[in-house]
Coordinates of C-alpha atoms in Angstrom, one line a residue:
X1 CA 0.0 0.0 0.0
X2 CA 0.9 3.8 -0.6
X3 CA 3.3 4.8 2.3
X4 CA 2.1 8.4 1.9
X5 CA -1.7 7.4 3.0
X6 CA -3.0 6.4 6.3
X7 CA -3.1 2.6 7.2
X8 CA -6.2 2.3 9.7
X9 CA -9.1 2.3 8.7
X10 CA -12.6 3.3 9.8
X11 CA -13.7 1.2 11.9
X12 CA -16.9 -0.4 11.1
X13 CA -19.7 -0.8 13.2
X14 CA -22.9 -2.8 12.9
X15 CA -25.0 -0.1 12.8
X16 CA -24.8 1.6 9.5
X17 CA -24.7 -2.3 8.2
X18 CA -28.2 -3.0 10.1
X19 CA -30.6 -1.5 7.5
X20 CA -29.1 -3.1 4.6
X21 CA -29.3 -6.1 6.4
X22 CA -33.0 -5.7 7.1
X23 CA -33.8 -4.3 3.6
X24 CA -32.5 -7.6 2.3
X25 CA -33.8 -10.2 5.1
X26 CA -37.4 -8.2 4.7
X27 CA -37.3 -8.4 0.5
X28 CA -36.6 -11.8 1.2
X29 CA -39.6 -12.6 3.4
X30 CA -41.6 -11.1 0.9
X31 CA -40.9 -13.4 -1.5
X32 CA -38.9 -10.4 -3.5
X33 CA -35.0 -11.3 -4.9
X34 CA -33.1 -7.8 -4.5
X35 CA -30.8 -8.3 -7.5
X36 CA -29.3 -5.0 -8.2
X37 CA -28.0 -2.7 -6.2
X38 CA -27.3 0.8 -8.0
X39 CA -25.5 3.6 -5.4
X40 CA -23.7 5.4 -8.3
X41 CA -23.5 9.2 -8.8
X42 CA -24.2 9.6 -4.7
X43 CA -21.1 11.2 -3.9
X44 CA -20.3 8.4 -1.8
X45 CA -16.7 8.2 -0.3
X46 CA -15.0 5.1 1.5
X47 CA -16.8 5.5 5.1
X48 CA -19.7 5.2 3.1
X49 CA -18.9 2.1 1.2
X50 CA -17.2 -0.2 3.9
X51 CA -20.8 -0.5 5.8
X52 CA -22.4 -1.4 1.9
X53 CA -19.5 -4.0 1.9
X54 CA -19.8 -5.7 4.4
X55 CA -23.5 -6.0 3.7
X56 CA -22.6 -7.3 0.7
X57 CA -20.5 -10.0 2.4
X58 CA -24.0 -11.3 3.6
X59 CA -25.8 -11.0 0.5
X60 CA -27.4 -14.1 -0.8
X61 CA -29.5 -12.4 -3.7
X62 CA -28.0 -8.9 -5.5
X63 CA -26.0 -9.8 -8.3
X64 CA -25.4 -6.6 -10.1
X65 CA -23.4 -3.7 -7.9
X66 CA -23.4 -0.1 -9.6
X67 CA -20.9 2.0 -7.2
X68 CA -19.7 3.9 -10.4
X69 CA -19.0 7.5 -9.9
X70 CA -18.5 7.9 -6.9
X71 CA -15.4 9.2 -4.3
X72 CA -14.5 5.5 -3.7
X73 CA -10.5 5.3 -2.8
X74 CA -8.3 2.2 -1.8
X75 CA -9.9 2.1 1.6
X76 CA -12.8 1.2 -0.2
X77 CA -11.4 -0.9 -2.4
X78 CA -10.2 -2.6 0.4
X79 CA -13.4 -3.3 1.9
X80 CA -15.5 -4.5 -1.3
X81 CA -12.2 -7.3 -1.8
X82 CA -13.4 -8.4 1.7
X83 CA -17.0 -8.8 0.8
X84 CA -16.0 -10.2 -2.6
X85 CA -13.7 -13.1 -1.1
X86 CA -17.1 -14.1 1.2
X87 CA -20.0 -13.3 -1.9
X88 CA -20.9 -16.0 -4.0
X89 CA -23.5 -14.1 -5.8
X90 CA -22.4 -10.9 -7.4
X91 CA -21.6 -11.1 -10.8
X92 CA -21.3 -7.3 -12.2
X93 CA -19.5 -4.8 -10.3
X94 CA -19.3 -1.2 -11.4
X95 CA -16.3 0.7 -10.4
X96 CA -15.8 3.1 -12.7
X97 CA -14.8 7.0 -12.1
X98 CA -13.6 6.5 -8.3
X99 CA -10.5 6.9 -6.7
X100 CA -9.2 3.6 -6.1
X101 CA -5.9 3.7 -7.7
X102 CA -3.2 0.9 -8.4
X103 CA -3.1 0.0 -4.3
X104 CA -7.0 -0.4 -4.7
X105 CA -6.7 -2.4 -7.8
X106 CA -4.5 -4.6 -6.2
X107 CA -6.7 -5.6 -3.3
X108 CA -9.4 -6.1 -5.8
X109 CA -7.1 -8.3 -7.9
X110 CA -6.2 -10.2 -4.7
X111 CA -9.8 -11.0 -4.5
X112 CA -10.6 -12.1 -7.8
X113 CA -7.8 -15.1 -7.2
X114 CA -10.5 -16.8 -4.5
X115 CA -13.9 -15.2 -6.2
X116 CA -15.0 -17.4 -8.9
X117 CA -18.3 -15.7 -9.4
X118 CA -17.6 -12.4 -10.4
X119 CA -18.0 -12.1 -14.2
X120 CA -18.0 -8.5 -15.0
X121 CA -15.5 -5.5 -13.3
X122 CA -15.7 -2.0 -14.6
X123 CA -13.2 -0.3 -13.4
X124 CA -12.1 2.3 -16.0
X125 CA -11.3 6.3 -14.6
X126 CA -9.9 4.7 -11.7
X127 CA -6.2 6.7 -11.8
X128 CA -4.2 3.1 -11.4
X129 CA -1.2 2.5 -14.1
X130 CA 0.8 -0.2 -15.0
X131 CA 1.4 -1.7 -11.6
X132 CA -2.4 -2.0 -11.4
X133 CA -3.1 -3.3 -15.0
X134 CA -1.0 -5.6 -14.4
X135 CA -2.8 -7.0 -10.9
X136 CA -5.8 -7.2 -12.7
X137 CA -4.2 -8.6 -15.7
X138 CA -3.0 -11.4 -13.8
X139 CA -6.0 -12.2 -11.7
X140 CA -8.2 -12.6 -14.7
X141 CA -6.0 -15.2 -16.3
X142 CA -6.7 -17.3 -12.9
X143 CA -10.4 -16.2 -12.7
X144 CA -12.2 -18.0 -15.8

């Protein structure tokens, strides 16, 4: 990771996490499937995210995750790896025009090694380079 950017991050508390988990648990009861989950264009910046990720981690029905456009960094990126290494379900995840960078890319590329249902990663206007490309690169020709 970036030495010039903080290590710790956020910490995360069950609260924020609570109402995604009911919204979810209720659709459920109701017979409903919450498929897609579309946050993007919401301004939405990493202390924001981690409490959607780790809802996420849980999620037994959304498949499709629009974060696009958003203020998403590597702290972020950090926590939707984490859900993605427990999800079985998503299959599209929209990344595009955040902040996430190459250290962000590479958590997300660490990921996709152990998440074999993820078919679809946007994650173009992300401000990563080679270093990044390459992550991805490689964790795609594992990931098939």
């Amino acid at each position: 990771l970036p030495s010039n950017r903080p290590t710790k991050m956020p910490t995360l508390q069950a609260q924020p996490i609570k109402p995604l988990l009911l919204l979810f648990e209720k659709a459920g009861k109701r017979g409903a499937k919450v498929s897609s989950l579309d946050l993007s264009h919401k301004s939405l910046d990493s202390r924001n995210i981690i409490p959607v990720a780790a809802a996420l981690g849980y999620n037994i029905t959304v498949s499709n995750v629009n974060l696009s456009y958003n203020l998403i960094d590597w702290h972020g990126a950090r926590a939707l790896a984490t859900a993605l290494l427990d999800n079985v379900q998503i299959s599209e995840l929209d990344l595009a025009g955040n902040r996430i960078g190459d250290a962000g890319v590479k958590l997300l590329a660490e990921a996709l090694h152990r998440n074999k249902s993820l078919r679809s990663l946007n994650i173009k206007n992300n401000g990563f380079g080679d270093e990044g490309a390459c992550e991805i690169a490689s964790a795609l020709t594992v990931n098939q």
